[in-house]
Coordinates of C-alpha atoms in Angstrom, one line a residue:
M1481 CA 68.0 74.5 122.2
G1482 CA 65.1 74.1 119.7
I1483 CA 64.5 71.1 117.5
I1484 CA 66.1 71.4 114.1
M1485 CA 63.4 70.6 111.6
K1486 CA 64.1 68.5 108.5
K1487 CA 63.9 70.4 105.3
L1488 CA 60.8 70.1 103.0
P1489 CA 61.6 68.2 99.8
I1490 CA 59.7 70.4 97.4
G1491 CA 60.3 69.3 93.8
I1492 CA 63.1 66.9 94.8
Q1493 CA 62.7 63.5 93.0
N1494 CA 66.1 62.0 94.0
I1495 CA 65.8 59.7 97.1
R1496 CA 69.6 59.9 97.8
E1497 CA 69.5 63.7 97.9
I1498 CA 66.4 63.6 100.2
I1499 CA 67.9 61.2 102.7
E1500 CA 71.5 62.4 102.7
E1501 CA 70.7 66.1 102.7
N1502 CA 68.3 65.9 105.7
Y1503 CA 65.0 66.4 103.9
I1504 CA 61.8 64.7 105.1
Y1505 CA 61.3 61.3 103.6
V1506 CA 57.9 59.7 103.8
D1507 CA 58.8 56.0 103.8
K1508 CA 57.1 54.3 100.9
T1509 CA 59.5 51.3 100.7
R1510 CA 56.9 48.9 102.1
F1511 CA 55.1 49.2 98.7
A1512 CA 58.4 48.8 96.8
H1513 CA 59.1 45.6 98.8
Q1514 CA 55.6 44.3 98.1
L1515 CA 55.9 44.9 94.4
I1516 CA 59.3 43.3 94.0
S1517 CA 58.3 40.3 96.1
S1518 CA 55.0 39.5 94.4
G1519 CA 55.4 40.3 90.6
K1520 CA 57.4 41.5 87.7
H1521 CA 55.3 43.8 85.3
Y1522 CA 53.6 46.8 86.7
F1523 CA 51.8 49.9 85.6
L1524 CA 50.6 52.8 87.7
A1525 CA 48.7 55.9 86.7
R1526 CA 48.6 58.9 89.0
P1527 CA 48.2 62.7 88.5
R1528 CA 51.2 64.8 87.9
R1529 CA 53.4 65.8 90.9
F1530 CA 52.1 63.0 93.0
G1531 CA 55.5 61.3 93.6
K1532 CA 55.8 58.9 90.7
S1533 CA 59.3 60.0 89.8
L1534 CA 60.5 59.8 93.4
F1535 CA 59.1 56.3 93.7
L1536 CA 60.8 55.2 90.5
N1537 CA 64.1 56.6 91.7
T1538 CA 63.6 54.7 95.0
L1539 CA 63.1 51.5 93.0
E1540 CA 66.3 52.3 91.1
E1541 CA 68.4 52.7 94.2
I1542 CA 66.9 49.5 95.7
F1543 CA 67.8 47.5 92.5
K1544 CA 71.3 49.0 92.5
G1545 CA 71.7 47.4 96.0
S1546 CA 72.0 50.7 97.9
K1547 CA 71.1 49.2 101.3
E1548 CA 73.0 51.8 103.3
L1549 CA 70.7 54.5 101.9
F1550 CA 67.6 53.1 103.5
Q1551 CA 68.6 52.8 107.1
G1552 CA 65.5 52.8 109.3
C1553 CA 63.2 52.3 106.3
Y1554 CA 60.8 49.4 106.0
I1555 CA 62.7 47.6 103.3
E1556 CA 66.0 47.8 105.1
Q1557 CA 64.5 45.9 108.0
S1558 CA 62.8 43.3 105.7
N1559 CA 64.2 40.1 104.2
Y1560 CA 65.1 41.8 100.9
D1561 CA 68.4 40.4 99.5
W1562 CA 69.8 43.6 98.0
K1563 CA 71.2 42.0 94.9
E1564 CA 72.4 44.4 92.3
Y1565 CA 70.8 44.6 88.9
P1566 CA 71.4 46.8 85.8
V1567 CA 68.8 49.5 85.5
V1568 CA 67.4 51.1 82.3
Y1569 CA 65.6 54.3 83.4
L1570 CA 63.6 56.1 80.7
D1571 CA 61.9 59.4 81.6
F1572 CA 59.7 60.5 78.7
S1573 CA 59.2 63.9 80.3
Q1574 CA 62.8 64.7 79.4
F1575 CA 62.4 63.9 75.7
D1576 CA 61.4 66.4 73.0
N1577 CA 58.0 65.1 71.7
S1578 CA 57.2 67.9 69.3
S1579 CA 57.4 65.3 66.5
S1580 CA 57.7 61.6 66.3
E1581 CA 61.1 62.0 64.6
Q1582 CA 62.4 64.2 67.4
L1583 CA 61.0 61.8 70.0
K1584 CA 62.7 58.9 68.3
K1585 CA 66.0 60.8 68.2
D1586 CA 65.9 61.7 71.9
L1587 CA 65.0 58.1 72.9
A1588 CA 67.8 56.7 70.8
E1589 CA 70.3 59.1 72.5
K1590 CA 69.1 58.0 75.9
L1591 CA 69.5 54.3 75.0
E1592 CA 73.0 55.0 73.7
E1593 CA 74.0 56.9 76.9
T1594 CA 72.8 54.1 79.1
A1595 CA 74.8 51.6 77.0
Q1596 CA 78.0 53.8 77.4
V1597 CA 77.6 53.8 81.2
H1598 CA 77.8 50.0 81.0
Q1599 CA 80.6 49.9 78.5
L1600 CA 78.3 48.6 75.7
T1601 CA 78.0 49.6 72.0
I1602 CA 74.6 49.5 70.4
K1603 CA 74.9 50.8 66.9
A1604 CA 71.7 50.0 65.1
P1605 CA 69.3 51.6 62.6
S1606 CA 66.2 51.9 64.8
I1607 CA 65.3 52.5 68.4
Q1608 CA 63.8 49.0 68.5
S1609 CA 67.0 47.4 67.6
K1610 CA 69.0 49.7 69.9
L1611 CA 66.7 48.6 72.8
R1612 CA 67.1 45.0 71.9
K1613 CA 70.9 45.2 71.8
L1614 CA 71.0 47.2 75.1
I1615 CA 68.8 44.7 77.0
E1616 CA 70.6 41.7 75.6
G1617 CA 74.0 43.1 76.4
L1618 CA 73.1 44.1 80.0
A1619 CA 71.5 40.7 80.6
K1620 CA 74.8 38.9 80.1
K1621 CA 75.6 40.0 83.7
E1622 CA 72.2 40.0 85.4
R1623 CA 68.6 40.3 84.3
V1624 CA 67.6 43.9 83.6
V1625 CA 65.3 46.3 85.5
V1626 CA 63.4 48.7 83.3
L1627 CA 61.8 51.8 84.8
V1628 CA 59.7 54.0 82.6
D1629 CA 58.4 57.4 83.8
D1630 CA 55.7 59.5 82.2
Y1631 CA 55.4 57.1 79.3
D1632 CA 52.3 59.0 78.1
K1633 CA 53.6 62.6 78.0
P1634 CA 54.3 62.4 74.2
I1635 CA 50.5 61.8 73.9
I1636 CA 49.1 64.0 76.6
D1637 CA 51.1 67.0 75.3
H1638 CA 49.3 66.7 72.0
L1639 CA 45.7 66.0 72.9
K1640 CA 44.8 69.2 71.0
N1641 CA 46.6 67.9 67.9
V1642 CA 45.2 64.4 67.4
E1643 CA 47.4 63.6 64.4
Q1644 CA 50.6 64.2 66.3
A1645 CA 49.2 62.4 69.4
I1646 CA 48.6 59.3 67.1
E1647 CA 52.0 59.5 65.6
N1648 CA 53.7 59.5 69.0
R1649 CA 51.4 56.8 70.2
D1650 CA 52.3 54.6 67.3
L1651 CA 56.0 55.1 68.0
L1652 CA 55.4 54.1 71.7
Q1653 CA 53.4 51.1 70.6
R1654 CA 56.3 49.8 68.5
F1655 CA 58.8 50.5 71.3
F1656 CA 56.9 48.8 74.0
A1657 CA 56.1 45.8 71.7
T1658 CA 59.9 45.3 71.4
L1659 CA 60.3 45.6 75.1
K1660 CA 57.7 42.9 75.6
S1661 CA 59.6 40.6 73.3
L1662 CA 62.6 40.8 75.5
D1663 CA 60.8 39.6 78.6
R1664 CA 63.2 36.6 79.2
Y1665 CA 66.0 39.1 79.9
L1666 CA 64.1 41.2 82.3
K1667 CA 63.9 41.1 86.1
F1668 CA 61.3 43.8 86.7
I1669 CA 59.4 46.5 84.8
F1670 CA 57.6 49.4 86.3
T1671 CA 55.8 52.0 84.1
T1672 CA 54.1 55.2 85.2
G1673 CA 52.0 57.8 83.5
V1674 CA 49.0 60.1 84.1
S1675 CA 46.6 58.2 81.8
K1676 CA 46.2 54.7 80.4
F1677 CA 46.0 54.8 76.6
S1678 CA 44.8 51.3 75.9
Q1679 CA 45.9 51.2 72.3
V1680 CA 49.6 51.4 73.3
S1681 CA 51.0 47.8 73.1
L1682 CA 52.0 48.1 76.7
F1683 CA 48.4 47.4 77.5
S1684 CA 47.6 44.7 74.9
A1685 CA 45.4 41.8 75.9
Q1686 CA 48.3 39.4 75.5
N1687 CA 50.5 41.3 77.9
N1688 CA 50.8 40.1 81.5
L1689 CA 51.1 43.7 82.8
N1690 CA 49.7 44.2 86.2
D1691 CA 47.8 47.5 86.3
I1692 CA 47.8 48.6 90.0
T1693 CA 46.2 52.0 89.4
M1694 CA 43.0 51.1 91.2
D1695 CA 44.3 48.2 93.3
P1696 CA 43.3 48.9 97.0
R1697 CA 46.7 47.4 98.1
Y1698 CA 48.5 50.4 96.5
G1699 CA 45.9 53.2 97.1
A1700 CA 48.3 55.0 99.5
M1701 CA 51.5 54.4 97.5
M1702 CA 51.5 58.0 96.2
G1703 CA 50.4 61.0 98.3
Y1704 CA 50.4 61.3 102.0
T1705 CA 47.9 59.5 104.3
V1706 CA 46.7 61.4 107.4
E1707 CA 48.9 59.2 109.6
E1708 CA 52.0 60.0 107.4
L1709 CA 51.2 63.7 107.6
A1710 CA 51.0 63.7 111.4
L1711 CA 54.1 61.5 111.8
N1712 CA 56.4 63.3 109.4
F1713 CA 55.3 66.9 109.5
E1714 CA 54.3 67.5 113.1
A1715 CA 57.2 69.8 113.8
H1716 CA 56.3 72.0 110.8
I1717 CA 52.6 72.0 111.8
D1718 CA 53.6 73.0 115.4
A1719 CA 55.7 75.8 114.1
I1720 CA 52.9 77.2 111.9
A1721 CA 50.4 76.9 114.8
K1722 CA 52.7 78.8 117.1
E1723 CA 53.5 81.5 114.5
E1724 CA 49.8 82.1 113.7
N1725 CA 48.6 81.6 117.3
R1726 CA 46.3 78.8 116.3
K1727 CA 45.6 75.3 117.5
K1728 CA 47.3 72.4 115.7
E1729 CA 43.9 70.9 115.1
E1730 CA 42.9 73.9 113.1
I1731 CA 45.9 73.6 110.8
F1732 CA 45.2 69.9 110.2
A1733 CA 41.5 70.7 109.5
A1734 CA 42.4 73.4 106.9
L1735 CA 44.9 71.1 105.2
K1736 CA 42.2 68.3 105.0
I1737 CA 39.7 70.7 103.3
W1738 CA 42.2 72.1 100.9
Y1739 CA 44.6 69.2 99.9
N1740 CA 43.2 65.8 101.1
G1741 CA 40.5 63.8 99.5
Y1742 CA 42.2 61.9 96.6
R1743 CA 41.0 58.3 96.5
F1744 CA 42.1 56.0 93.7
T1745 CA 40.4 52.7 94.8
K1746 CA 37.2 51.3 96.1
E1747 CA 38.7 51.2 99.6
K1748 CA 38.5 54.4 101.6
T1749 CA 42.2 55.4 101.7
P1750 CA 42.2 59.2 101.0
V1751 CA 45.5 60.9 100.5
Y1752 CA 46.8 64.4 100.5
N1753 CA 48.3 66.0 97.4
P1754 CA 52.0 65.9 98.3
F1755 CA 53.1 68.9 96.2
S1756 CA 50.5 71.3 97.6
T1757 CA 51.0 70.0 101.2
L1758 CA 54.7 70.7 101.0
K1759 CA 54.2 74.1 99.4
Y1760 CA 51.7 75.0 102.2
M1761 CA 54.3 74.0 104.9
D1762 CA 56.8 76.3 103.2
K1763 CA 54.6 79.3 102.2
K1764 CA 52.1 79.0 105.1
E1765 CA 49.3 80.1 102.8
L1766 CA 46.3 78.0 101.6
E1767 CA 46.6 78.4 97.8
P1768 CA 46.0 76.2 94.7
Y1769 CA 49.7 75.3 94.4
W1770 CA 49.3 72.0 92.4
Y1771 CA 46.6 73.4 90.1
S1772 CA 48.5 76.5 89.3
T1773 CA 51.5 74.6 88.0
G1774 CA 49.5 73.4 85.0
T1775 CA 45.9 74.4 84.4
P1776 CA 43.9 71.8 82.4
S1777 CA 43.8 73.4 79.0
F1778 CA 43.4 70.0 77.4
L1779 CA 40.2 69.4 79.4
I1780 CA 38.8 72.7 78.5
H1781 CA 39.7 71.9 74.9
Q1782 CA 37.7 68.6 75.1
V1783 CA 34.7 70.5 76.4
Q1784 CA 35.1 73.0 73.6
K1785 CA 35.2 70.2 71.0
H1786 CA 32.3 68.2 72.5
P1787 CA 30.1 70.4 74.7
Q1788 CA 27.4 67.8 74.6
S1789 CA 29.6 65.4 76.7
M1790 CA 30.3 68.0 79.4
V1791 CA 30.7 66.2 82.7
P1792 CA 28.2 66.9 85.4
L1793 CA 30.8 67.7 88.0
I1794 CA 28.8 66.4 90.9
G1795 CA 27.1 63.0 90.4
T1796 CA 29.3 61.5 87.7
T1797 CA 29.5 57.8 87.8
A1798 CA 31.6 55.3 85.9
T1799 CA 32.8 51.7 85.9
K1800 CA 36.4 50.7 86.6
N1801 CA 37.0 49.9 83.0
E1802 CA 35.6 53.3 81.9
L1803 CA 37.9 55.0 84.4
S1804 CA 41.0 53.0 83.5
N1805 CA 41.2 53.2 79.7
I1806 CA 41.3 55.9 77.0
N1807 CA 41.1 54.6 73.5
D1808 CA 39.5 57.4 71.4
F1809 CA 41.6 60.5 70.9
D1810 CA 39.0 62.2 68.9
K1811 CA 36.4 62.0 71.6
I1812 CA 37.9 61.2 75.0
H1813 CA 35.7 60.0 77.8
L1814 CA 35.9 63.1 80.0
P1815 CA 35.2 61.4 83.4
A1816 CA 38.1 59.0 82.7
L1817 CA 40.4 61.9 81.7
M1818 CA 39.4 64.0 84.7
F1819 CA 39.8 61.1 87.1
Q1820 CA 43.2 60.1 85.7
T1821 CA 44.5 63.6 85.8
G1822 CA 43.4 64.3 89.3
Y1823 CA 40.5 66.8 88.7
L1824 CA 37.9 64.3 89.9
T1825 CA 38.4 61.5 92.4
I1826 CA 36.4 58.6 93.8
D1827 CA 33.7 59.6 96.3
T1828 CA 31.9 56.3 96.9
Y1829 CA 31.8 52.8 95.3
N1830 CA 28.7 50.7 94.8
P1831 CA 29.6 47.0 94.8
T1832 CA 26.1 46.1 93.5
T1833 CA 26.4 48.1 90.3
N1834 CA 30.2 48.1 90.3
R1835 CA 30.2 51.8 89.6
Y1836 CA 32.3 54.6 91.1
H1837 CA 30.8 57.9 92.1
L1838 CA 33.2 60.8 91.3
T1839 CA 33.6 64.2 92.9
F1840 CA 36.1 67.0 93.3
P1841 CA 38.9 65.8 95.7
N1842 CA 39.1 69.0 97.7
K1843 CA 38.7 72.8 97.8
E1844 CA 41.9 73.5 95.9
V1845 CA 40.7 71.6 92.8
Q1846 CA 37.1 72.5 93.0
E1847 CA 37.6 76.3 93.2
A1848 CA 40.5 76.4 90.7
F1849 CA 38.9 74.1 88.1
L1850 CA 35.6 76.0 88.2
N1851 CA 37.5 79.3 87.9
S1852 CA 39.0 77.9 84.7
L1853 CA 35.5 77.0 83.4
V1854 CA 34.3 80.5 84.3
K1855 CA 37.1 82.0 82.2
Y1856 CA 36.2 79.8 79.3
F1857 CA 32.4 80.1 79.3
T1858 CA 32.0 83.7 80.3
T1859 CA 33.6 86.8 78.8
I1860 CA 33.8 89.4 81.6
N1861 CA 35.0 92.6 79.9
P1862 CA 36.3 95.6 81.8
T1863 CA 33.1 97.5 81.1
V1864 CA 31.0 94.9 82.9
S1865 CA 33.5 94.6 85.8
S1866 CA 33.4 98.4 86.3
K1867 CA 29.6 98.5 86.1
C1868 CA 29.3 95.7 88.7
Q1869 CA 31.7 97.5 91.0
Q1870 CA 29.7 100.7 90.8
I1871 CA 26.3 99.1 91.4
L1872 CA 27.7 97.2 94.4
E1873 CA 29.1 100.5 95.9
T1874 CA 25.6 102.0 95.5
H1875 CA 23.8 98.8 96.8
Q1876 CA 21.9 98.2 93.5
L1877 CA 21.7 94.5 94.1
T1878 CA 18.8 93.8 91.7
L1879 CA 21.0 95.1 88.8
F1880 CA 24.0 93.1 90.2
F1881 CA 22.2 89.8 90.4
N1882 CA 20.8 90.3 86.9
E1883 CA 24.3 90.5 85.6
I1884 CA 25.3 87.4 87.5
R1885 CA 22.2 85.5 86.0
S1886 CA 23.3 86.6 82.5
M1887 CA 26.7 85.1 83.1
L1888 CA 25.4 81.8 84.5
A1889 CA 23.2 81.4 81.5
S1890 CA 26.4 81.0 79.3
F1891 CA 27.3 77.8 81.1
P1892 CA 26.2 74.4 79.6
Y1893 CA 23.3 73.0 81.6
Q1894 CA 25.2 69.6 81.9
L1895 CA 27.6 71.3 84.3
F1896 CA 25.0 71.7 87.0
V1897 CA 23.4 68.3 86.9
K1898 CA 23.1 67.1 90.5
A1899 CA 25.1 70.2 91.5
T1900 CA 25.5 71.0 95.2
E1901 CA 25.7 74.4 97.0
A1902 CA 29.5 74.0 96.9
T1903 CA 29.3 73.8 93.0
Y1904 CA 27.3 77.0 92.8
Q1905 CA 29.5 78.7 95.4
S1906 CA 32.7 77.9 93.4
V1907 CA 31.2 79.1 90.1
L1908 CA 30.0 82.3 91.7
L1909 CA 33.4 82.8 93.3
G1910 CA 35.0 82.4 89.9
I1911 CA 32.7 85.0 88.3
L1912 CA 33.3 87.5 91.1
K1913 CA 37.1 87.0 90.8
G1914 CA 36.7 87.5 87.1
M1915 CA 35.2 90.9 87.8
E1916 CA 38.4 91.7 89.7
L1917 CA 36.4 92.1 93.0
E1918 CA 38.2 91.5 96.3
V1919 CA 36.4 88.3 97.3
E1920 CA 37.1 85.4 99.7
A1921 CA 35.3 82.1 100.3
E1922 CA 34.5 80.5 103.6
Q1923 CA 35.9 83.1 106.0
A1924 CA 36.0 81.4 109.4
T1925 CA 34.4 82.6 112.6
N1926 CA 34.4 80.8 115.9
I1927 CA 31.1 79.1 115.1
G1928 CA 31.2 78.7 111.3
R1929 CA 32.2 79.8 107.9
S1930 CA 30.5 82.4 105.7
D1931 CA 30.2 81.4 102.1
L1932 CA 31.5 84.5 100.3
V1933 CA 32.8 87.9 101.5
I1934 CA 33.2 90.8 99.0
Q1935 CA 35.2 93.8 100.2
M1936 CA 34.3 97.1 98.5
E1937 CA 35.7 100.5 99.4
K1938 CA 32.7 101.5 101.6
T1939 CA 30.9 98.2 102.1
T1940 CA 31.6 94.6 103.2
Y1941 CA 29.2 92.1 101.6
I1942 CA 28.6 88.8 103.3
L1943 CA 26.8 86.3 101.1
E1944 CA 25.3 83.0 102.3
L1945 CA 24.2 80.7 99.5
K1946 CA 21.4 78.1 99.7
L1947 CA 20.2 75.5 97.1
N1948 CA 16.4 75.2 96.8
A1949 CA 15.9 76.9 100.2
P1950 CA 14.4 80.4 100.8
P1951 CA 16.9 83.3 101.0
E1952 CA 15.4 84.2 104.4
Q1953 CA 16.9 81.0 105.7
A1954 CA 20.4 82.0 104.5
L1955 CA 20.0 85.5 106.0
A1956 CA 19.0 84.0 109.3
Q1957 CA 22.1 81.8 109.3
I1958 CA 24.3 84.9 108.9
H1959 CA 22.6 86.4 112.0
D1960 CA 22.5 83.2 114.0
R1961 CA 26.2 82.5 113.5
K1962 CA 27.2 86.2 113.7
Y1963 CA 29.3 86.1 110.5
F1964 CA 29.3 89.9 110.5
E1965 CA 30.8 90.5 113.9
R1966 CA 34.4 90.4 112.8
Y1967 CA 33.7 93.2 110.3
T1968 CA 32.1 95.7 112.7
Q1969 CA 34.0 98.8 113.8
K1970 CA 36.0 98.7 110.5
G1971 CA 34.6 102.0 109.2
K1972 CA 32.4 100.2 106.5
E1973 CA 28.8 99.4 106.2
I1974 CA 28.0 95.7 106.2
A1975 CA 25.6 94.1 103.7
L1976 CA 24.1 90.8 104.6
I1977 CA 22.8 88.8 101.6
G1978 CA 21.0 85.5 101.5
V1979 CA 21.0 84.0 98.0
T1980 CA 19.0 81.1 96.6
F1981 CA 20.1 78.9 93.7
S1982 CA 17.5 76.8 92.0
S1983 CA 18.4 73.3 90.8
E1984 CA 15.6 73.5 88.3
S1985 CA 16.5 76.8 86.6
R1986 CA 20.2 76.4 87.5
T1987 CA 20.6 80.0 88.4
I1988 CA 19.9 82.5 91.1
S1989 CA 16.2 82.4 91.8
S1990 CA 15.9 84.9 94.6
W1991 CA 17.8 86.9 97.1
K1992 CA 17.2 88.9 100.3
G1993 CA 19.4 91.5 101.9
E1994 CA 19.8 94.1 104.6
L1995 CA 22.3 96.7 105.4
L1996 CA 24.0 97.1 108.8
S1997 CA 25.8 100.2 110.0
T1998 CA 29.5 100.1 110.8
D1999 CA 28.9 99.0 114.4
G2000 CA 26.5 96.2 113.4
D2001 CA 23.1 97.7 114.1
R2002 CA 20.4 96.9 111.5
V2003 CA 19.7 99.9 109.3
Q2004 CA 17.5 99.0 106.3
P2005 CA 16.5 96.3 103.9
L2006 CA 18.2 96.2 100.5
E2007 CA 16.2 96.2 97.3

């Protein structure tokens, strides 16, 4: 009889449902125990869909004394006393923030609902006074736990409308100032968000809030470490490997390239994107699952407003303070916003300069984000797409690369400062997809991966890209590693193209190609 695999908890943010309904639970209660044992006021910023809500719900169940729920978990085997405390849970993602008045109304209703659960009445003219009455009333039994999820959503949702963002921020500022004044009634406060807007009173200089966003002790609190992936998902990996007739190590290697690489502290503790990892286990296809759930229109908007501050995507550096705070809505520091929202992550840390070097976390984000930039900076109309398809079918590559150069010229030069081959590869991939060509990146062979493969009706194009190296070198690599062999005997000619990008001109500087017959014999050079 085969092993019954636990279910994948895709989108489930309720710890009780996960454990009781036989879903996989990656035990993070060690971090919960550490937080409860060592402090009182905490803030953590992490990208969306990284497990913040599930962790808050875990804290809620712990503070409610639900020991039976955590059998076998770290905290159940610890010295935690499991005393029960009243919990106020505020999830700002559930509130209508289209206006500050509507936000105020929804927040007031939530406070009143919480009061009713505890048989309290909190009639009062403002949300501040309602909050005060609720906390004071609950504290007559035990000190109160306050858990706040997505505190910054009323701001982030309106980064394109600065006036509304400021109105919502000011409401949050007054609300959290009131919460701070009630500290003597509170046992524990944990607040999460995507970004840290320093002008919210939650982060005032007088506050004793502990921001653990970049604390190495909590670098793996959200997301999956490589050890957690192997421990909890081995059965699913085994099943995929068997179904696809591949080695388990190949599956792990692909997952690492696509979904690992997030690093939030100076310590090297990379984690996998939990949402994309779970979706892959379910769909068994390497796709940009996390990215596709919410493309970063607010980032593109910031680039549109301030193109002079376009982030060089490879080579960006910043201090911890620069990465941790956002205080100017009118001109947001793009590296900070991209780091906090998960589109850039820490690559290395220099203790001498106290600066962090940022990069894309993985293939999912790099390809998808650059595709978004391609759509913004280039207009690929149907006429151009049709033209490029025709000239590729007839092997007119000089005309084809002239079109590509024209499109690359529309990108701001800042984008390509310290760019790598991977940057140019992703931008070119985005352009080719924008032309509605059938194109794939990094098609694996037994001894390597070709950079780009374009499938036309009569021809398979294999492109190898080099930065500041002759195209002959790229062409030789295609031959040496036999990237073309898997495409022989398919009834199509095979075009091998070596392409050189120049870091000085930031475009394609040269190319060299040759055409093989359908069986792989060399036929002729391409002009």
